[in-house]
Amino acid sequence: MGLGAGTAGLTTLSAAEAALLPNGHRTEKHDVIVVGMGMAGSAAALQAKLAGADVAVLDKMPESRTGGNSRLAGGLFITPRDDTAAAKKEYFDGLVKQTLGRGNTDVFGLMMDHSAEGIAWLKEQGADFNPMAPEPPFPVGSYTVKPGLFRGMPILLRTLRQRFTSLGGKVIFDTKAAQLIMDNMGRVAGVRALAADGVVDYMASAVIITAGGYAGNRYILEEFIGPNADAMMVRGAKWATGDGLQMAQEAGAGVAGMAGVASLHVAAVSPKEPAAGQPANGIPWFLGINRDGKRYVDESRGYVAHGKAALNQPGAQVALIFDSEIAKISEGPQIAIAAFNNVHLPIVRADTLEELAGKIGAPPAALVATVNEFNAAVKDGKALDANPPKATLAFKVQTPPFYAFYPLVPGITLTFGGMMINTDAQVTQTDGRVISGLYGAGENAGAVYYDDYIGGGSLTNCLVMGRIAGRHAAQLSGHVAKAEK
């Protein structure tokens, strides 16, 4: 079966047959065509080019806005903490647990085996990372692109693009891939695209779709998530509208993992700066507080669980509070504080809990009671008797001054559903049959995550599966020997 087959059989993404475009008024021929140049597309294109293939990338955005969600991402990549079998198993098991046992275990296995070598490969291409750091409470290590969170990804993508073009790779901006071209054997033979001068046919032995997710497509959100889903703030690229999924499905690709809120990555973010304004690293240490002054989630589950819980709070607006002792913890809270400082977002400060309550719009008595109840439950780094319980990283909130990230509102970062692929990144039909010549990687492929993921896991998926797609696409076009390097 193709990866992610557990949710196969969804209806088509469009209620009507797409109008067929005429043949292109001109034609270009390449070995490999890549659609989209975020992290997955960059990795796929460069890997195929290094293998000796003639590669062209189509990106519907102008050069100044290329990169999709990857350009707006924090810049974390996760790997096993070391090269031991035990660390690799912890990494794999952590991904399975975070996705409630319904994530794509085939891709998790590939990430487990190839994420560290992927980081080494990026460094060979000119990328620069901070040293590996722990990512508590998760059993993984994380590499952050220099110079730091939400600042490094534009630099990394530009570095990879320059490396690609220096080798003779071609990037074609402001050109929207619209339809896949099929030959009379049912193989994908190219892409029909809309360029400034009209319809152009880009022919190739292999096409790799890395066009990103569908958070910017209101129709898909309403159809598969719910009638109010389109009202959520879109944190990522608003032009991520599911174009690649549409093309692939019209060519027979199966899709999976698109139904319900479990198919979305949701984070509670600053409405002033929805991309960078989210204190993800510190959330496991903080206390989430709603307008009623109550806790509403086990914060140690991470920022996606917290973001989805925020959806159901009064006014869909929340705060994250902590005290001066928690603020000193370097592993998470200080990183979160620095992230807000880097984009000049204020952090609420107060000398008492009552004062803090007034500043975050919560009843003072209720907030004080909530914090006292939580503090009484803290024992050995857990608060199992609190309401709700906190499984780990529980610290008493008692030492002034007190702080809050406020206001925070739910926003869609990325989507989890996508076209079905196998372990060679080949796109498959719902019954598992391979669509020859078509590959997929990144956010739009594999239905890798379900309900939640470990921060940094999306970029890692893009890196690992993008390289696999690029390698196999180059092989299909006849560049076998170099593709193994």
Coordinates of C-alpha atoms in Angstrom, one line a residue:
M1 CA 0.0 0.0 0.0
G2 CA 1.1 3.6 -0.5
L3 CA 2.1 5.5 2.6
G4 CA -0.7 7.1 4.5
A5 CA -3.3 4.7 3.1
G6 CA -5.3 4.6 6.3
T7 CA -7.4 7.6 5.3
A8 CA -7.6 6.9 1.6
G9 CA -10.7 7.3 -0.5
L10 CA -11.5 11.0 0.1
T11 CA -13.6 12.7 -2.6
T12 CA -12.0 14.8 -5.2
L13 CA -10.7 18.2 -4.2
S14 CA -12.9 20.0 -6.8
A15 CA -16.6 19.5 -7.3
A16 CA -16.2 19.8 -11.0
E17 CA -13.9 18.5 -13.7
A18 CA -11.0 20.9 -14.3
A19 CA -11.0 22.6 -17.7
L20 CA -8.2 21.2 -19.8
L21 CA -5.6 23.7 -20.9
P22 CA -4.6 23.8 -24.5
N23 CA -1.2 22.5 -25.6
G24 CA 1.6 24.9 -24.7
H25 CA 2.6 27.5 -27.2
R26 CA 6.2 26.4 -26.5
T27 CA 7.9 23.4 -25.0
E28 CA 11.0 22.9 -22.8
K29 CA 12.6 19.5 -22.2
H30 CA 14.4 18.6 -19.0
D31 CA 15.2 15.3 -17.2
V32 CA 13.4 16.3 -14.0
I33 CA 10.8 19.0 -13.2
V34 CA 10.3 20.0 -9.6
V35 CA 7.1 21.9 -8.6
G36 CA 7.7 24.3 -5.7
M37 CA 11.0 25.4 -4.1
G38 CA 10.5 25.2 -0.3
M39 CA 12.6 22.9 1.7
A40 CA 11.4 19.7 0.0
G41 CA 11.7 21.2 -3.5
S42 CA 15.2 22.6 -2.8
A43 CA 16.4 19.3 -1.5
A44 CA 14.9 17.3 -4.3
A45 CA 16.1 19.7 -7.1
L46 CA 19.7 19.9 -5.7
Q47 CA 19.9 16.1 -5.1
A48 CA 18.8 15.4 -8.6
K49 CA 21.2 18.0 -10.0
L50 CA 24.1 16.6 -8.0
A51 CA 23.3 13.2 -9.6
G52 CA 23.8 14.7 -13.1
A53 CA 20.2 15.3 -14.1
D54 CA 19.0 18.4 -16.1
V55 CA 16.6 19.9 -13.5
A56 CA 14.2 22.8 -13.7
V57 CA 12.0 24.1 -10.9
L58 CA 8.7 25.8 -11.4
D59 CA 7.5 28.2 -8.6
K60 CA 4.3 30.1 -8.9
M61 CA 5.6 33.0 -6.7
P62 CA 8.1 35.7 -7.6
E63 CA 11.7 35.1 -6.4
S64 CA 11.1 37.5 -3.5
R65 CA 8.3 35.3 -2.1
T66 CA 9.5 31.8 -3.0
G67 CA 9.9 29.2 -0.3
G68 CA 6.4 28.7 1.0
N69 CA 6.0 27.6 4.6
S70 CA 9.6 26.7 4.7
R71 CA 10.7 30.3 4.4
L72 CA 8.4 31.2 7.4
A73 CA 9.4 28.2 9.5
G74 CA 11.4 28.4 12.7
G75 CA 14.3 26.5 11.2
L76 CA 14.5 23.4 13.4
F77 CA 15.4 20.0 12.1
I78 CA 15.2 17.0 14.4
T79 CA 17.5 13.9 14.5
P80 CA 18.2 11.1 16.9
R81 CA 20.3 12.4 19.8
D82 CA 23.2 10.2 18.8
D83 CA 24.0 7.4 16.4
T84 CA 23.1 4.5 18.8
A85 CA 20.3 2.1 18.2
A86 CA 18.7 3.2 21.5
A87 CA 18.7 6.9 20.5
K88 CA 17.2 6.0 17.1
K89 CA 14.5 3.9 18.7
E90 CA 13.6 6.7 21.1
Y91 CA 13.4 9.1 18.1
F92 CA 11.1 6.7 16.2
D93 CA 8.9 5.9 19.2
G94 CA 8.6 9.6 20.1
L95 CA 7.2 10.4 16.6
V96 CA 4.8 7.5 16.9
K97 CA 3.6 8.6 20.3
Q98 CA 3.2 12.2 19.3
T99 CA 1.0 11.2 16.4
L100 CA -1.2 8.9 18.6
G101 CA 0.1 5.9 16.7
R102 CA -1.5 7.0 13.5
G103 CA 1.5 8.8 11.8
N104 CA 3.3 7.4 8.8
T105 CA 5.8 5.0 10.4
D106 CA 7.5 4.2 7.0
V107 CA 8.5 7.9 6.8
F108 CA 9.4 8.0 10.5
G109 CA 11.8 5.1 9.8
L110 CA 13.4 7.0 6.9
M111 CA 13.7 10.1 9.1
M112 CA 15.3 8.0 11.8
D113 CA 17.9 6.5 9.4
H114 CA 18.6 9.5 7.2
S115 CA 18.0 12.8 9.2
A116 CA 21.5 13.0 10.6
E117 CA 23.1 12.4 7.2
G118 CA 20.7 15.0 5.8
I119 CA 22.1 17.6 8.1
A120 CA 25.6 16.7 7.1
W121 CA 24.6 16.9 3.4
L122 CA 23.1 20.4 4.0
K123 CA 26.4 21.5 5.6
E124 CA 28.2 20.2 2.6
Q125 CA 26.0 22.5 0.5
G126 CA 26.9 25.5 2.6
A127 CA 24.3 25.5 5.3
D128 CA 25.2 26.6 8.8
F129 CA 23.6 25.3 12.0
N130 CA 23.8 25.9 15.7
P131 CA 25.1 22.9 17.6
M132 CA 22.6 20.1 18.3
A133 CA 20.5 20.9 21.3
P134 CA 17.9 18.8 23.3
E135 CA 14.3 19.4 22.6
P136 CA 12.5 18.5 25.9
P137 CA 10.3 16.8 26.7
F138 CA 10.8 14.9 23.4
P139 CA 13.5 12.2 22.9
V140 CA 15.2 14.0 19.9
G141 CA 18.0 16.4 19.2
S142 CA 17.4 19.5 17.2
Y143 CA 19.6 21.6 14.8
T144 CA 18.6 25.2 14.3
V145 CA 19.6 27.1 11.2
K146 CA 21.9 30.0 12.0
P147 CA 21.5 32.8 13.1
G148 CA 18.5 31.5 15.0
L149 CA 14.7 30.8 15.1
F150 CA 12.7 32.4 12.3
R151 CA 15.8 34.1 10.9
G152 CA 17.7 31.2 9.4
M153 CA 15.4 29.6 6.9
P154 CA 15.4 32.4 4.2
I155 CA 19.2 32.2 4.4
L156 CA 19.2 28.4 4.1
L157 CA 16.8 28.4 1.1
R158 CA 18.8 31.1 -0.7
T159 CA 22.0 29.1 -0.1
L160 CA 20.5 25.9 -1.6
R161 CA 19.1 27.8 -4.5
Q162 CA 22.4 29.4 -5.3
R163 CA 24.1 26.1 -5.0
F164 CA 21.6 24.6 -7.4
T165 CA 21.8 27.3 -10.0
S166 CA 25.6 27.3 -9.8
L167 CA 25.5 23.8 -11.0
G168 CA 23.4 24.7 -14.0
G169 CA 19.9 24.2 -12.4
K170 CA 17.1 26.4 -13.7
V171 CA 14.5 28.1 -11.5
I172 CA 11.4 29.5 -13.3
F173 CA 9.5 31.9 -11.1
D174 CA 6.0 33.4 -11.5
T175 CA 5.0 30.2 -13.3
K176 CA 2.1 28.1 -11.9
A177 CA 2.1 24.4 -12.6
A178 CA -1.5 23.6 -13.6
Q179 CA -1.8 20.1 -15.1
L180 CA 0.3 17.0 -15.4
I181 CA 1.0 15.7 -18.9
M182 CA 0.5 12.0 -19.3
D183 CA 1.7 9.8 -22.2
N184 CA -0.4 7.0 -23.8
M185 CA 1.1 4.5 -21.3
G186 CA -0.3 6.4 -18.3
R187 CA 3.1 7.7 -17.3
V188 CA 3.7 11.3 -16.2
A189 CA 5.7 13.0 -19.0
G190 CA 5.7 16.6 -17.9
V191 CA 3.9 19.6 -16.5
R192 CA 1.6 22.1 -18.3
A193 CA 2.1 25.5 -16.7
L194 CA 0.8 29.1 -16.8
A195 CA 3.6 31.6 -17.4
A196 CA 3.5 35.3 -18.1
D197 CA 3.6 34.5 -21.9
G198 CA 0.9 31.9 -21.7
V199 CA 0.7 28.1 -21.5
V200 CA 4.1 26.3 -21.5
D201 CA 4.7 22.6 -21.6
Y202 CA 7.7 21.4 -19.5
M203 CA 8.4 17.9 -20.6
A204 CA 10.5 15.5 -18.4
S205 CA 11.2 11.9 -17.5
A206 CA 10.1 12.6 -13.9
V207 CA 8.1 15.2 -12.1
I208 CA 8.4 15.9 -8.4
I209 CA 5.6 17.7 -6.7
T210 CA 6.7 19.6 -3.6
A211 CA 4.0 22.4 -3.8
G212 CA 3.2 22.6 -0.1
G213 CA -0.1 22.2 1.7
Y214 CA -3.6 23.7 1.5
A215 CA -4.0 25.9 4.5
G216 CA -4.7 28.8 2.2
N217 CA -7.6 27.0 0.4
R218 CA -10.8 27.9 2.1
Y219 CA -12.8 25.4 0.0
I220 CA -10.6 22.5 1.1
L221 CA -10.7 23.6 4.8
E222 CA -14.5 23.9 4.8
E223 CA -14.9 20.6 2.9
F224 CA -12.6 18.4 5.0
I225 CA -12.1 20.2 8.3
G226 CA -15.5 21.9 9.0
P227 CA -17.6 24.9 8.1
N228 CA -15.8 27.3 10.4
A229 CA -12.3 26.1 9.6
D230 CA -11.7 28.8 7.1
A231 CA -12.1 31.4 9.8
M232 CA -8.8 30.4 11.5
M233 CA -5.8 32.6 11.0
V234 CA -3.3 31.2 8.5
R235 CA 0.2 31.5 10.0
G236 CA 2.1 30.1 7.0
A237 CA 2.1 31.0 3.4
K238 CA -1.4 32.1 2.4
W239 CA -0.6 31.0 -1.2
A240 CA -0.3 27.4 -0.1
T241 CA -3.6 26.4 -1.8
G242 CA -3.2 22.7 -2.6
D243 CA -2.3 23.1 -6.2
G244 CA 0.0 20.1 -6.2
L245 CA -2.6 17.9 -4.6
Q246 CA -5.1 19.0 -7.2
M247 CA -2.8 18.1 -10.1
A248 CA -1.8 14.8 -8.6
Q249 CA -5.3 13.7 -7.9
E250 CA -6.4 14.5 -11.4
A251 CA -3.7 12.1 -12.6
G252 CA -5.1 9.4 -10.3
A253 CA -3.1 9.9 -7.1
G254 CA -4.7 8.8 -3.8
V255 CA -4.9 11.3 -1.0
A256 CA -4.9 10.6 2.7
G257 CA -5.1 12.2 6.1
M258 CA -7.1 15.3 5.2
A259 CA -10.2 14.9 7.4
G260 CA -10.9 16.8 10.6
V261 CA -8.8 19.0 12.9
A262 CA -6.3 16.1 13.4
S263 CA -5.1 16.9 9.8
L264 CA -4.0 20.4 10.9
H265 CA -1.0 21.8 12.7
V266 CA -2.4 24.6 14.9
A267 CA -0.4 26.9 17.2
A268 CA -1.4 29.6 19.5
V269 CA 0.4 32.7 18.2
S270 CA 0.5 36.5 18.5
P271 CA -2.0 38.1 16.2
K272 CA 0.5 40.8 15.6
E273 CA 3.2 38.4 14.3
P274 CA 1.5 35.1 13.5
A275 CA 4.6 33.5 11.8
A276 CA 7.4 34.2 14.3
G277 CA 5.3 35.2 17.3
Q278 CA 4.8 31.9 19.0
P279 CA 6.6 30.8 22.2
A280 CA 6.7 27.1 21.2
N281 CA 9.9 26.1 23.0
G282 CA 8.7 27.3 26.3
I283 CA 5.2 26.0 26.3
P284 CA 6.0 22.7 28.2
W285 CA 7.2 24.7 31.2
F286 CA 4.4 27.4 31.1
L287 CA 0.8 27.4 32.3
G288 CA -1.9 28.0 29.7
I289 CA -4.7 30.3 31.1
N290 CA -8.0 31.1 29.4
R291 CA -10.3 34.1 29.9
D292 CA -11.9 32.4 32.9
G293 CA -8.6 32.2 34.6
K294 CA -8.5 28.4 34.2
R295 CA -6.0 25.9 32.8
Y296 CA -7.2 23.9 29.8
V297 CA -4.4 21.5 28.6
D298 CA -1.4 19.5 29.7
E299 CA 1.1 22.0 28.5
S300 CA 3.9 19.4 28.5
R301 CA 2.3 17.8 25.4
G302 CA 3.8 20.7 23.3
Y303 CA 2.7 23.6 21.2
V304 CA 0.4 21.8 18.8
A305 CA -1.7 20.2 21.5
H306 CA -1.8 23.6 23.2
G307 CA -2.8 25.3 20.0
K308 CA -5.7 22.9 19.3
A309 CA -6.9 23.3 22.9
A310 CA -6.9 27.0 22.5
L311 CA -9.4 26.7 19.7
N312 CA -12.0 25.7 22.2
Q313 CA -11.4 28.3 24.8
P314 CA -13.7 31.4 25.4
G315 CA -13.1 33.8 22.6
A316 CA -10.4 31.5 21.2
Q317 CA -7.8 33.7 23.1
V318 CA -5.4 32.5 25.8
A319 CA -2.3 33.4 27.7
L320 CA 0.8 31.5 28.8
I321 CA 2.1 32.5 32.2
F322 CA 5.3 31.8 34.2
D323 CA 7.4 33.3 37.0
S324 CA 10.9 34.7 37.3
E325 CA 12.4 31.3 38.2
I326 CA 10.9 29.6 35.2
A327 CA 12.1 32.5 33.0
K328 CA 15.7 31.5 33.9
I329 CA 15.5 28.0 32.4
S330 CA 17.6 28.0 29.3
E331 CA 16.4 24.9 27.5
G332 CA 13.0 26.3 26.6
P333 CA 11.6 29.4 28.3
Q334 CA 14.6 31.6 27.5
I335 CA 14.5 30.5 23.8
A336 CA 10.8 31.5 23.7
I337 CA 11.5 34.8 25.3
A338 CA 14.3 35.5 22.8
A339 CA 11.9 34.6 20.0
F340 CA 9.5 37.3 21.0
N341 CA 12.3 39.8 21.7
N342 CA 13.7 39.1 18.2
V343 CA 10.5 40.3 16.6
H344 CA 9.9 43.1 19.1
L345 CA 6.8 41.6 20.6
P346 CA 6.1 42.6 24.3
I347 CA 5.8 40.1 27.1
V348 CA 3.4 41.1 29.9
R349 CA 5.0 41.7 33.3
A350 CA 3.4 42.0 36.7
D351 CA 4.5 42.1 40.3
T352 CA 1.5 40.0 41.6
L353 CA -0.8 37.4 40.1
E354 CA -3.7 39.7 40.6
E355 CA -2.0 42.4 38.5
L356 CA -1.1 39.8 35.9
A357 CA -4.8 38.7 35.8
G358 CA -5.9 42.2 35.0
K359 CA -3.4 42.5 32.2
I360 CA -4.5 39.3 30.5
G361 CA -8.3 39.8 31.0
A362 CA -8.8 37.0 33.5
P363 CA -10.7 37.2 36.9
P364 CA -8.0 37.8 39.6
A365 CA -9.5 35.4 42.1
A366 CA -9.9 32.6 39.6
L367 CA -6.3 33.0 38.4
V368 CA -4.9 32.9 41.9
A369 CA -7.0 29.9 42.7
T370 CA -5.9 28.1 39.6
V371 CA -2.2 28.8 40.3
N372 CA -2.5 27.8 44.0
E373 CA -4.2 24.5 43.0
F374 CA -1.5 23.8 40.5
N375 CA 1.4 24.6 42.8
A376 CA -0.1 22.3 45.5
A377 CA -0.1 19.5 42.9
V378 CA 3.5 19.9 41.8
K379 CA 5.7 17.0 43.0
D380 CA 8.9 15.7 41.5
G381 CA 8.5 17.6 38.3
K382 CA 4.9 16.5 37.7
A383 CA 1.5 17.7 38.6
L384 CA -0.6 14.6 38.2
D385 CA -3.4 15.8 40.6
A386 CA -3.8 19.1 38.9
N387 CA -6.8 19.8 36.6
P388 CA -5.9 19.0 33.9
P389 CA -2.9 16.9 35.0
K390 CA 0.6 17.8 33.8
A391 CA 2.8 14.8 33.0
T392 CA 6.2 16.5 33.2
L393 CA 8.1 19.8 33.4
A394 CA 5.8 21.0 36.2
F395 CA 7.3 24.0 38.1
K396 CA 5.5 26.1 40.8
V397 CA 4.5 29.6 39.6
Q398 CA 5.2 31.5 42.8
T399 CA 8.2 33.9 42.5
P400 CA 7.5 37.4 41.3
P401 CA 7.7 39.1 38.9
F402 CA 5.2 37.1 36.9
Y403 CA 5.0 37.1 33.1
A404 CA 2.6 36.2 30.3
F405 CA 2.7 35.7 26.6
Y406 CA -0.6 37.4 25.7
P407 CA -2.7 37.6 23.7
L408 CA -2.4 34.3 21.8
V409 CA -4.8 33.0 19.2
P410 CA -5.0 29.8 17.2
G411 CA -3.5 29.8 13.7
I412 CA -2.9 27.1 11.1
T413 CA 0.8 26.6 10.5
L414 CA 0.6 23.7 8.1
T415 CA -1.5 20.8 6.9
F416 CA -0.8 17.1 7.4
G417 CA -2.8 15.4 4.6
G418 CA -1.4 14.8 1.2
M419 CA -0.9 12.5 -1.8
M420 CA 0.0 8.9 -1.1
I421 CA 3.6 7.9 -1.7
N422 CA 5.8 4.9 -1.1
T423 CA 9.3 4.7 0.4
D424 CA 10.9 5.7 -2.8
A425 CA 8.7 8.9 -2.8
Q426 CA 6.8 7.6 -5.8
V427 CA 3.2 8.9 -5.9
T428 CA 0.7 6.0 -5.8
Q429 CA -3.0 5.5 -6.5
T430 CA -5.3 4.6 -3.7
D431 CA -4.8 0.9 -4.3
G432 CA -1.0 1.3 -4.1
R433 CA -0.2 1.2 -7.8
V434 CA 2.7 3.5 -8.7
I435 CA 2.0 6.4 -11.1
S436 CA 5.2 6.1 -13.1
G437 CA 7.2 9.3 -13.4
L438 CA 5.5 11.1 -10.5
Y439 CA 7.2 11.7 -7.1
G440 CA 6.0 13.7 -4.1
A441 CA 7.7 15.1 -1.0
G442 CA 7.2 17.5 1.8
E443 CA 4.0 18.9 3.3
N444 CA 1.9 17.7 0.4
A445 CA 2.9 14.1 0.4
G446 CA 2.7 11.0 2.6
A447 CA 0.2 12.1 5.3
V448 CA 3.2 11.9 7.6
Y449 CA 1.7 13.4 10.8
Y450 CA -1.7 13.0 12.5
D451 CA -3.0 15.3 15.2
D452 CA 0.4 16.6 16.3
Y453 CA 4.1 16.4 15.6
I454 CA 7.4 17.2 17.2
G455 CA 8.6 20.7 16.3
G456 CA 11.2 20.4 13.6
G457 CA 9.7 17.3 12.2
S458 CA 8.1 18.9 9.2
L459 CA 11.4 20.4 7.9
T460 CA 13.1 17.1 8.6
N461 CA 10.4 15.2 6.6
C462 CA 10.9 17.7 3.7
L463 CA 14.7 17.2 3.8
V464 CA 14.7 13.4 3.9
M465 CA 11.9 12.7 1.5
G466 CA 13.0 15.5 -0.8
R467 CA 16.4 14.0 -1.2
I468 CA 14.9 10.5 -1.8
A469 CA 12.5 11.9 -4.4
G470 CA 15.4 13.8 -6.2
R471 CA 17.6 10.7 -6.1
H472 CA 15.0 8.4 -7.6
A473 CA 13.8 10.9 -10.2
A474 CA 17.4 11.3 -11.4
Q475 CA 17.7 7.5 -11.6
L476 CA 14.5 7.3 -13.7
S477 CA 15.9 9.8 -16.1
G478 CA 19.0 7.7 -16.6
H479 CA 21.4 9.1 -14.1
V480 CA 21.9 5.9 -12.0
A481 CA 25.6 5.9 -11.1
K482 CA 25.8 9.5 -9.8
A483 CA 22.5 9.2 -8.0
E484 CA 24.0 6.8 -5.6
K485 CA 26.6 9.3 -4.4

